[in-house]
Every structure is written in C-alpha cells, then in structure tokens.
Amino acid sequence: AAKDNSFFRNQARDPLNGTKNFTGKSLDTTVILNVNNKWNLIGLPLSVKNGKKTSLFPTSSSPAYKYNEAYLEEDTLRNFIGYWLKFNSAQNINITGRILEDSLVNVNDGWNIISPGSKNVLTNNISSNPGDIILSEFFGYNNGYFKEDTLKPGKGYWIASDADINV
C-alpha cells in the first residue's frame, strides 16, 4: 500500500521582502513492504535516493542476493531486479521514493529474478520483445514457491526465458 508523504516546509530568501516560509507537496511516496521471517524475494517498488541494502533493509540478517546464472551478493539494490533477503522476524518496512514509470525489464536466457516496479502487473499482459521468445510462468515465494498471475510492487519473481529479451 502506498501513502503520500504529504507536505514539506522550507525557507527561501526573497531579496525585497526578507525570508519567506513556504510549503509544497512532496513528490515522494512511501510503500510498506511486508516481509516474512526467514527468506523473502523482494524488489524496490520506488526510485530511491539511497539504494544501499544497509540503508533500505537495516534489519535484514543476510546480504542481498540477485541471480545471474549464480547468486551474486549486492550492496546496492536497483529497480526491476529481484533479490533474496533474509529477516529474523516478520515485519513491515517503509520504502520512500518516487513512483517508477513503466519500463521494459531485461531478462537473460535462463532463470531470472525480476521485480515489477511501482504498479501491479498482470502476467497475462506481459509479452516479450522480440515476441517469439518462450517465457516460463512467474513464480513468487512465500515460505515456498507458487505461480503468480499478478506481479506486485516490492516483491521479486522468478521467470525463465529461452533468450536474452526485454519484457
């Protein structure tokens, strides 16, 4: 669930009239990620200023692992990539940033962990570019694997492809 961070306050110096206070609407949004005890497939649902794992997920008990033919430890998380993260308890984590525009996601030949960005994405609306590539079902993880028909912001999903493509 996303919520608006509402307003910000600031001061500006007007050379004719001195200091003025002003209030404006913030462009940042907060998304609450629900994570489970143990392992989670997660993704960044927003464009954040600091993508460091230690800043975004300080309560995580593991490094962040992406997958590219093998598990690779990552210090900085990026949008549209899914990651494995472990937690010692179920909890809610606030991620604050800007809404992501729709984007093509790079998928490599073989298995990949991807994340949808800021909006729910129906898997039957996903196509490959080029269009003749075979894609697997999408699989989420919640203390076990399951087929997913709607990709959700903040979550990661396994998908296999028979070629390097954009989806």
Short mmCIF file of C-alpha atoms in Angstrom, two decimals:
data_model
loop_
_atom_site.label_atom_id
_atom_site.label_comp_id
_atom_site.label_asym_id
_atom_site.label_seq_id
_atom_site.Cartn_x
_atom_site.Cartn_y
_atom_site.Cartn_z
CA ALA A 1 0.00 0.00 0.00
CA ALA A 2 1.40 3.39 -0.96
CA LYS A 3 0.82 6.54 1.01
CA ASP A 4 1.68 10.13 0.20
CA ASN A 5 4.27 11.80 2.43
CA SER A 6 2.16 14.92 2.11
CA PHE A 7 3.92 18.25 2.53
CA PHE A 8 7.36 19.70 3.06
CA ARG A 9 8.39 23.01 4.61
CA ASN A 10 11.27 25.21 3.59
CA GLN A 11 12.56 28.76 3.75
CA ALA A 12 13.66 30.97 0.91
CA ARG A 13 15.32 34.38 0.96
CA ASP A 14 13.43 36.99 -1.04
CA PRO A 15 15.82 39.96 -1.64
CA LEU A 16 12.97 42.50 -1.44
CA ASN A 17 10.86 41.09 1.37
CA GLY A 18 13.28 39.07 3.54
CA THR A 19 12.87 35.42 4.50
CA LYS A 20 9.69 33.62 3.49
CA ASN A 21 8.38 30.25 4.58
CA PHE A 22 6.67 28.08 2.03
CA THR A 23 5.01 24.71 1.95
CA GLY A 24 4.66 22.45 -1.05
CA LYS A 25 3.50 19.00 -1.95
CA SER A 26 6.18 16.31 -1.75
CA LEU A 27 6.68 14.05 -4.76
CA ASP A 28 7.83 11.20 -2.53
CA THR A 29 5.62 8.25 -1.71
CA THR A 30 6.04 5.56 0.94
CA VAL A 31 5.37 1.89 0.23
CA ILE A 32 5.09 -0.54 3.13
CA LEU A 33 6.74 -3.89 2.39
CA ASN A 34 5.55 -6.84 4.46
CA VAL A 35 8.41 -9.31 4.87
CA ASN A 36 8.27 -12.76 6.41
CA ASN A 37 10.51 -14.42 8.94
CA LYS A 38 13.34 -16.15 7.02
CA TRP A 39 13.82 -15.72 3.24
CA ASN A 40 11.93 -13.25 1.02
CA LEU A 41 12.03 -12.40 -2.69
CA ILE A 42 11.88 -8.61 -2.74
CA GLY A 43 12.32 -5.73 -5.20
CA LEU A 44 12.48 -1.96 -4.99
CA PRO A 45 8.98 -0.58 -5.64
CA LEU A 46 10.17 3.05 -5.93
CA SER A 47 13.10 5.07 -7.20
CA VAL A 48 15.08 5.76 -4.01
CA LYS A 49 17.88 8.22 -3.24
CA ASN A 50 19.99 5.62 -1.45
CA GLY A 51 19.75 2.04 -2.73
CA LYS A 52 22.22 0.61 -0.20
CA LYS A 53 20.91 -2.61 1.34
CA THR A 54 22.06 -1.46 4.78
CA SER A 55 20.01 1.74 4.46
CA LEU A 56 16.85 0.23 2.96
CA PHE A 57 16.79 -3.01 4.95
CA PRO A 58 18.84 -2.48 8.13
CA THR A 59 17.02 -5.33 9.92
CA SER A 60 17.89 -7.88 7.24
CA SER A 61 20.05 -10.71 8.57
CA SER A 62 21.62 -11.53 5.19
CA PRO A 63 23.25 -9.81 2.25
CA ALA A 64 21.01 -9.09 -0.75
CA TYR A 65 21.43 -11.73 -3.45
CA LYS A 66 20.48 -11.26 -7.09
CA TYR A 67 20.63 -14.07 -9.63
CA ASN A 68 22.59 -14.08 -12.90
CA GLU A 69 23.48 -17.72 -13.67
CA ALA A 70 24.54 -17.85 -9.99
CA TYR A 71 23.71 -15.98 -6.79
CA LEU A 72 25.60 -12.69 -6.56
CA GLU A 73 25.84 -10.55 -3.43
CA GLU A 74 24.78 -6.92 -3.99
CA ASP A 75 25.41 -3.92 -1.72
CA THR A 76 23.18 -1.58 -3.73
CA LEU A 77 19.73 -2.59 -4.94
CA ARG A 78 18.37 -1.47 -8.31
CA ASN A 79 14.87 -1.21 -9.70
CA PHE A 80 13.28 -4.05 -11.70
CA ILE A 81 15.68 -6.65 -10.24
CA GLY A 82 14.53 -9.14 -7.60
CA TYR A 83 16.66 -10.06 -4.59
CA TRP A 84 16.72 -12.68 -1.88
CA LEU A 85 16.82 -11.17 1.63
CA LYS A 86 16.54 -12.93 4.97
CA PHE A 87 14.92 -11.49 8.11
CA ASN A 88 14.83 -12.86 11.66
CA SER A 89 11.19 -11.89 12.13
CA ALA A 90 8.15 -10.88 10.11
CA GLN A 91 7.93 -7.09 9.88
CA ASN A 92 6.81 -4.07 7.88
CA ILE A 93 9.46 -1.96 6.18
CA ASN A 94 8.84 1.53 4.82
CA ILE A 95 10.45 2.39 1.48
CA THR A 96 10.26 6.07 0.49
CA GLY A 97 10.95 7.37 -3.01
CA ARG A 98 9.38 8.33 -6.30
CA ILE A 99 6.93 6.29 -8.38
CA LEU A 100 8.63 4.42 -11.23
CA GLU A 101 7.48 4.91 -14.79
CA ASP A 102 6.59 1.74 -16.68
CA SER A 103 9.71 0.18 -18.13
CA LEU A 104 10.93 -2.81 -20.05
CA VAL A 105 12.72 -5.30 -17.82
CA ASN A 106 15.85 -7.09 -19.06
CA VAL A 107 15.56 -10.87 -18.88
CA ASN A 108 18.53 -13.11 -19.63
CA ASP A 109 18.48 -16.52 -21.27
CA GLY A 110 17.73 -18.94 -18.42
CA TRP A 111 16.36 -18.14 -14.97
CA ASN A 112 16.00 -14.57 -13.66
CA ILE A 113 14.59 -12.81 -10.60
CA ILE A 114 12.75 -9.63 -11.59
CA SER A 115 10.55 -7.07 -9.85
CA PRO A 116 7.69 -5.08 -11.43
CA GLY A 117 8.34 -1.54 -10.19
CA SER A 118 5.58 0.63 -8.67
CA LYS A 119 2.40 -0.93 -10.12
CA ASN A 120 0.70 -4.31 -10.13
CA VAL A 121 1.30 -6.10 -13.44
CA LEU A 122 -0.96 -8.89 -14.72
CA THR A 123 1.27 -11.64 -16.06
CA ASN A 124 -1.06 -12.35 -19.00
CA ASN A 125 -0.39 -8.75 -20.17
CA ILE A 126 3.38 -9.35 -20.31
CA SER A 127 4.94 -10.03 -23.69
CA SER A 128 8.50 -10.40 -24.88
CA ASN A 129 10.43 -8.23 -27.29
CA PRO A 130 11.07 -9.91 -29.73
CA GLY A 131 7.69 -11.61 -29.49
CA ASP A 132 8.59 -15.19 -30.43
CA ILE A 133 10.53 -15.94 -27.23
CA ILE A 134 9.23 -18.57 -24.83
CA LEU A 135 8.73 -17.41 -21.24
CA SER A 136 8.00 -19.59 -18.23
CA GLU A 137 5.28 -18.96 -15.69
CA PHE A 138 6.13 -16.38 -13.00
CA PHE A 139 6.91 -17.80 -9.56
CA GLY A 140 6.75 -15.94 -6.27
CA TYR A 141 7.98 -17.10 -2.88
CA ASN A 142 6.17 -17.14 0.47
CA ASN A 143 7.79 -19.89 2.58
CA GLY A 144 7.54 -21.93 -0.64
CA TYR A 145 7.14 -21.28 -4.38
CA PHE A 146 3.81 -20.51 -6.06
CA LYS A 147 2.66 -19.48 -9.55
CA GLU A 148 1.79 -15.78 -9.68
CA ASP A 149 -0.70 -14.13 -12.01
CA THR A 150 -0.18 -10.56 -10.72
CA LEU A 151 3.31 -9.17 -10.08
CA LYS A 152 3.20 -6.88 -7.03
CA PRO A 153 5.42 -3.89 -6.15
CA GLY A 154 8.11 -4.73 -3.61
CA LYS A 155 8.16 -8.43 -4.49
CA GLY A 156 10.57 -10.45 -6.62
CA TYR A 157 9.61 -13.19 -9.09
CA TRP A 158 11.40 -16.00 -10.89
CA ILE A 159 10.96 -16.22 -14.66
CA ALA A 160 12.82 -18.26 -17.28
CA SER A 161 13.39 -17.32 -20.90
CA ASP A 162 14.98 -19.12 -23.84
CA ALA A 163 16.81 -15.92 -24.97
CA ASP A 164 18.02 -12.51 -23.77
CA ILE A 165 14.98 -10.20 -24.08
CA ASN A 166 13.00 -7.31 -22.65
CA VAL A 167 9.58 -7.93 -21.14
#
